[in-house]
């Protein structure tokens, strides 16, 4: 699966936790483990303005839903993301896609 990366544009993440739930259901992950974990940063005042972000962070259990992608489907977290802030992109397109999204974007490559 190293030919794909998960691009996360977290400036649009609403903190709904659907990525966590869909991943857990897709891979039958126990409650004490995570395939993707939503982290909350803030609220905190930095540089005169308030920072309050939600950042989905995949774990080592994430394989970008290799079986789903092989069937032509999106990874479970991407498919179910209510804010549509996650996208599966080919690694060779990653830098261009990240630049298009601007600030508050990160990526995960398993």
PDB file of C-alpha atoms in Angstrom:
ATOM      1  CA  UNK A   1       0.000   0.000   0.000  1.00  0.00           C
ATOM      2  CA  UNK A   2       3.013   2.325  -0.015  1.00  0.00           C
ATOM      3  CA  UNK A   3       1.850   3.652  -3.383  1.00  0.00           C
ATOM      4  CA  UNK A   4      -0.896   5.610  -1.595  1.00  0.00           C
ATOM      5  CA  UNK A   5      -0.988   8.152   1.208  1.00  0.00           C
ATOM      6  CA  UNK A   6      -3.775   9.492   3.374  1.00  0.00           C
ATOM      7  CA  UNK A   7      -4.002  13.261   3.028  1.00  0.00           C
ATOM      8  CA  UNK A   8      -5.724  14.925   5.993  1.00  0.00           C
ATOM      9  CA  UNK A   9      -6.854  18.544   5.676  1.00  0.00           C
ATOM     10  CA  UNK A  10      -7.597  19.022   9.360  1.00  0.00           C
ATOM     11  CA  UNK A  11      -8.669  22.669   9.122  1.00  0.00           C
ATOM     12  CA  UNK A  12     -12.072  21.256   8.129  1.00  0.00           C
ATOM     13  CA  UNK A  13     -12.233  18.432  10.700  1.00  0.00           C
ATOM     14  CA  UNK A  14     -15.229  18.895  13.008  1.00  0.00           C
ATOM     15  CA  UNK A  15     -14.167  16.370  15.644  1.00  0.00           C
ATOM     16  CA  UNK A  16     -17.064  13.975  15.017  1.00  0.00           C
ATOM     17  CA  UNK A  17     -14.957  10.785  15.566  1.00  0.00           C
ATOM     18  CA  UNK A  18     -16.603   9.006  12.597  1.00  0.00           C
ATOM     19  CA  UNK A  19     -13.139   8.091  11.277  1.00  0.00           C
ATOM     20  CA  UNK A  20     -12.387   6.249  14.538  1.00  0.00           C
ATOM     21  CA  UNK A  21     -15.709   4.400  14.551  1.00  0.00           C
ATOM     22  CA  UNK A  22     -15.619   3.402  10.877  1.00  0.00           C
ATOM     23  CA  UNK A  23     -12.037   2.137  11.177  1.00  0.00           C
ATOM     24  CA  UNK A  24     -12.851   0.163  14.324  1.00  0.00           C
ATOM     25  CA  UNK A  25     -15.864  -1.449  12.626  1.00  0.00           C
ATOM     26  CA  UNK A  26     -14.036  -2.161   9.352  1.00  0.00           C
ATOM     27  CA  UNK A  27     -11.095  -3.912  11.041  1.00  0.00           C
ATOM     28  CA  UNK A  28     -12.817  -5.235  14.185  1.00  0.00           C
ATOM     29  CA  UNK A  29     -10.337  -3.353  16.390  1.00  0.00           C
ATOM     30  CA  UNK A  30     -10.809  -3.773  20.167  1.00  0.00           C
ATOM     31  CA  UNK A  31     -11.803  -0.783  22.290  1.00  0.00           C
ATOM     32  CA  UNK A  32      -8.329  -0.380  23.818  1.00  0.00           C
ATOM     33  CA  UNK A  33      -6.620   0.017  20.412  1.00  0.00           C
ATOM     34  CA  UNK A  34      -6.940   2.517  17.562  1.00  0.00           C
ATOM     35  CA  UNK A  35      -6.546   2.389  13.801  1.00  0.00           C
ATOM     36  CA  UNK A  36      -7.000   6.160  13.723  1.00  0.00           C
ATOM     37  CA  UNK A  37      -7.315   8.446  16.745  1.00  0.00           C
ATOM     38  CA  UNK A  38      -8.798  11.919  16.778  1.00  0.00           C
ATOM     39  CA  UNK A  39      -6.627  14.300  18.812  1.00  0.00           C
ATOM     40  CA  UNK A  40      -7.899  17.651  20.048  1.00  0.00           C
ATOM     41  CA  UNK A  41      -5.469  20.565  20.141  1.00  0.00           C
ATOM     42  CA  UNK A  42      -6.733  23.490  22.181  1.00  0.00           C
ATOM     43  CA  UNK A  43      -8.442  25.649  22.912  1.00  0.00           C
ATOM     44  CA  UNK A  44      -5.283  27.636  23.559  1.00  0.00           C
ATOM     45  CA  UNK A  45      -4.331  31.215  22.804  1.00  0.00           C
ATOM     46  CA  UNK A  46      -1.191  31.425  20.664  1.00  0.00           C
ATOM     47  CA  UNK A  47       0.242  34.541  19.052  1.00  0.00           C
ATOM     48  CA  UNK A  48      -2.805  36.616  19.899  1.00  0.00           C
ATOM     49  CA  UNK A  49      -5.344  34.240  18.338  1.00  0.00           C
ATOM     50  CA  UNK A  50      -7.114  31.123  19.488  1.00  0.00           C
ATOM     51  CA  UNK A  51      -6.092  27.656  18.276  1.00  0.00           C
ATOM     52  CA  UNK A  52      -8.597  24.820  18.449  1.00  0.00           C
ATOM     53  CA  UNK A  53      -8.101  21.973  16.001  1.00  0.00           C
ATOM     54  CA  UNK A  54      -9.021  18.322  15.672  1.00  0.00           C
ATOM     55  CA  UNK A  55      -6.343  16.197  14.038  1.00  0.00           C
ATOM     56  CA  UNK A  56      -7.022  12.571  12.990  1.00  0.00           C
ATOM     57  CA  UNK A  57      -3.827  10.546  13.470  1.00  0.00           C
ATOM     58  CA  UNK A  58      -3.558   7.021  12.009  1.00  0.00           C
ATOM     59  CA  UNK A  59      -1.722   4.373  14.037  1.00  0.00           C
ATOM     60  CA  UNK A  60       0.495   1.463  13.022  1.00  0.00           C
ATOM     61  CA  UNK A  61      -2.704  -0.594  12.643  1.00  0.00           C
ATOM     62  CA  UNK A  62      -3.708   1.510   9.623  1.00  0.00           C
ATOM     63  CA  UNK A  63      -3.131  -0.163   6.268  1.00  0.00           C
ATOM     64  CA  UNK A  64      -5.275   2.403   4.408  1.00  0.00           C
ATOM     65  CA  UNK A  65      -7.956  -0.307   4.140  1.00  0.00           C
ATOM     66  CA  UNK A  66      -5.885  -2.219   1.637  1.00  0.00           C
ATOM     67  CA  UNK A  67      -8.699  -4.708   0.935  1.00  0.00           C
ATOM     68  CA  UNK A  68     -11.266  -1.963   0.291  1.00  0.00           C
ATOM     69  CA  UNK A  69      -8.893  -0.074  -2.013  1.00  0.00           C
ATOM     70  CA  UNK A  70      -8.147  -3.290  -3.943  1.00  0.00           C
ATOM     71  CA  UNK A  71     -11.918  -3.521  -4.568  1.00  0.00           C
ATOM     72  CA  UNK A  72     -11.985   0.051  -5.912  1.00  0.00           C
ATOM     73  CA  UNK A  73     -13.460   1.531  -2.727  1.00  0.00           C
ATOM     74  CA  UNK A  74     -12.176   4.331  -0.501  1.00  0.00           C
ATOM     75  CA  UNK A  75     -10.693   3.585   2.937  1.00  0.00           C
ATOM     76  CA  UNK A  76     -13.419   3.455   5.598  1.00  0.00           C
ATOM     77  CA  UNK A  77     -12.302   6.697   7.279  1.00  0.00           C
ATOM     78  CA  UNK A  78     -12.286   8.565   3.956  1.00  0.00           C
ATOM     79  CA  UNK A  79     -15.644   7.144   2.878  1.00  0.00           C
ATOM     80  CA  UNK A  80     -17.403   8.042   6.130  1.00  0.00           C
ATOM     81  CA  UNK A  81     -15.721  11.403   6.906  1.00  0.00           C
ATOM     82  CA  UNK A  82     -18.580  13.891   7.319  1.00  0.00           C
ATOM     83  CA  UNK A  83     -16.340  16.903   6.653  1.00  0.00           C
ATOM     84  CA  UNK A  84     -14.670  15.219   3.663  1.00  0.00           C
ATOM     85  CA  UNK A  85     -11.297  16.311   5.021  1.00  0.00           C
ATOM     86  CA  UNK A  86      -9.494  13.057   4.177  1.00  0.00           C
ATOM     87  CA  UNK A  87      -8.413  11.819   0.784  1.00  0.00           C
ATOM     88  CA  UNK A  88      -6.485   8.819  -0.531  1.00  0.00           C
ATOM     89  CA  UNK A  89      -3.872  10.061  -3.004  1.00  0.00           C
ATOM     90  CA  UNK A  90      -1.055   8.411  -4.945  1.00  0.00           C
ATOM     91  CA  UNK A  91       2.293   9.116  -3.268  1.00  0.00           C
ATOM     92  CA  UNK A  92       3.704  10.711  -6.426  1.00  0.00           C
ATOM     93  CA  UNK A  93       0.900  13.338  -6.316  1.00  0.00           C
ATOM     94  CA  UNK A  94       1.161  13.987  -2.585  1.00  0.00           C
ATOM     95  CA  UNK A  95       3.305  17.135  -2.564  1.00  0.00           C
ATOM     96  CA  UNK A  96       1.167  18.828  -5.231  1.00  0.00           C
ATOM     97  CA  UNK A  97      -2.075  17.923  -3.428  1.00  0.00           C
ATOM     98  CA  UNK A  98      -0.728  19.141  -0.078  1.00  0.00           C
ATOM     99  CA  UNK A  99       0.335  22.449  -1.632  1.00  0.00           C
ATOM    100  CA  UNK A 100      -3.151  22.868  -3.141  1.00  0.00           C
ATOM    101  CA  UNK A 101      -4.743  22.484   0.291  1.00  0.00           C
ATOM    102  CA  UNK A 102      -2.463  25.040   1.973  1.00  0.00           C
ATOM    103  CA  UNK A 103      -2.188  25.234   5.743  1.00  0.00           C
ATOM    104  CA  UNK A 104      -3.282  22.668   8.336  1.00  0.00           C
ATOM    105  CA  UNK A 105      -2.717  19.659   6.128  1.00  0.00           C
ATOM    106  CA  UNK A 106      -0.789  16.514   6.964  1.00  0.00           C
ATOM    107  CA  UNK A 107      -0.315  13.048   5.495  1.00  0.00           C
ATOM    108  CA  UNK A 108       0.120   9.434   6.541  1.00  0.00           C
ATOM    109  CA  UNK A 109       1.994   6.739   4.605  1.00  0.00           C
ATOM    110  CA  UNK A 110       1.872   3.266   6.164  1.00  0.00           C
TER     111      UNK A 110
END
